[in-house]
Amino acid sequence: MNKEEFIKEVSNLGIELTENMIQSLNTYCDYLLEINEHTNLTAIKDPEQVYLKHFYDSITFIKAIDLSSVDNLIDIGT
């Protein structure tokens, strides 16, 4: 899933990303992949997989949970 596909799919979930949010995700993706070159943080090695497996997968829970009644939330991974 490339960045444009990610933005479209997130929009289909009812989330509109601002330019600042998109830039923050880009920065994080670049940094994650840079650090991952010498430190084994994740098996994912390309931006398209970061957008799919790290970013998109992290927010698909909103299909099942109504966030309007949630005050705090954290994704701690597996």
Coordinates of N, CA, C and O in Angstrom, one line a residue, residues 3-5 7 13 17 19-20 28 31-32 34 38-39 41-43 48 56-57 64-65 67-69:
K3 N 1.6 5.5 -0.2 CA 1.1 6.6 0.6 C -0.3 7.0 0.1 O -1.2 7.3 0.9
E4 N -0.4 7.2 -1.1 CA -1.7 7.7 -1.7 C -2.8 6.7 -1.4 O -3.9 7.1 -1.1
E5 N -2.5 5.4 -1.6 CA -3.5 4.4 -1.3 C -3.9 4.4 0.2 O -5.1 4.2 0.6
I7 N -3.8 7.0 2.3 CA -4.6 8.2 2.5 C -6.1 7.9 2.1 O -7.0 8.2 2.8
L13 N -12.3 5.0 6.0 CA -12.6 4.7 7.4 C -13.2 5.9 8.1 O -13.5 5.7 9.3
L17 N -6.9 12.9 7.0 CA -5.5 13.3 7.5 C -5.2 14.7 7.0 O -5.4 15.1 5.9
E19 N -2.3 17.7 6.2 CA -0.9 17.7 5.6 C 0.1 17.5 6.7 O 1.1 16.8 6.4
N20 N -0.1 18.0 7.9 CA 0.9 17.8 9.0 C 0.9 16.4 9.4 O 2.0 15.8 9.7
Y28 N 8.2 9.6 10.1 CA 8.4 8.4 10.9 C 8.8 7.2 10.1 O 9.6 6.4 10.5
Y31 N 12.4 7.5 9.1 CA 13.3 7.3 10.2 C 13.3 5.8 10.6 O 14.3 5.2 10.9
L32 N 12.1 5.2 10.7 CA 12.0 3.7 11.0 C 12.9 2.9 10.1 O 13.6 2.0 10.5
E34 N 15.4 3.9 8.2 CA 16.8 4.2 8.4 C 17.4 3.5 9.6 O 18.5 2.9 9.4
H38 N 20.3 -0.8 10.6 CA 21.4 -1.3 11.5 C 20.9 -1.8 12.8 O 21.6 -2.4 13.6
T39 N 19.6 -1.6 13.1 CA 19.0 -2.1 14.3 C 17.7 -2.9 14.0 O 16.8 -2.3 13.3
L41 N 14.5 -3.5 14.2 CA 13.3 -3.1 14.8 C 12.1 -3.9 14.3 O 11.1 -4.1 15.0
T42 N 12.1 -4.2 13.0 CA 11.0 -4.8 12.3 C 11.5 -5.6 11.1 O 12.6 -5.2 10.5
A43 N 10.8 -6.6 10.7 CA 11.1 -7.3 9.5 C 10.7 -6.6 8.2 O 11.2 -6.9 7.1
E48 N 6.1 0.8 1.4 CA 4.7 0.4 1.2 C 4.3 -0.6 2.3 O 3.1 -0.6 2.7
Y56 N -1.6 1.4 8.6 CA -3.0 1.0 8.3 C -3.5 0.0 9.3 O -4.6 0.1 9.8
D57 N -2.8 -1.1 9.5 CA -3.2 -2.1 10.4 C -3.5 -1.5 11.8 O -4.3 -2.0 12.6
A64 N -14.4 -1.5 14.6 CA -15.1 -2.2 15.7 C -15.3 -1.4 17.0 O -16.1 -1.8 17.8
I65 N -14.6 -0.3 17.1 CA -14.7 0.4 18.4 C -15.1 1.9 18.1 O -14.6 2.5 17.2
L67 N -14.8 5.4 18.9 CA -13.9 6.2 19.6 C -14.5 7.4 20.2 O -13.8 8.1 21.0
S68 N -15.7 7.7 19.9 CA -16.3 8.9 20.5 C -16.5 8.8 22.1 O -16.6 9.8 22.7
S69 N -16.4 7.6 22.6 CA -16.5 7.4 24.0 C -15.2 7.0 24.7 O -15.2 6.6 25.8

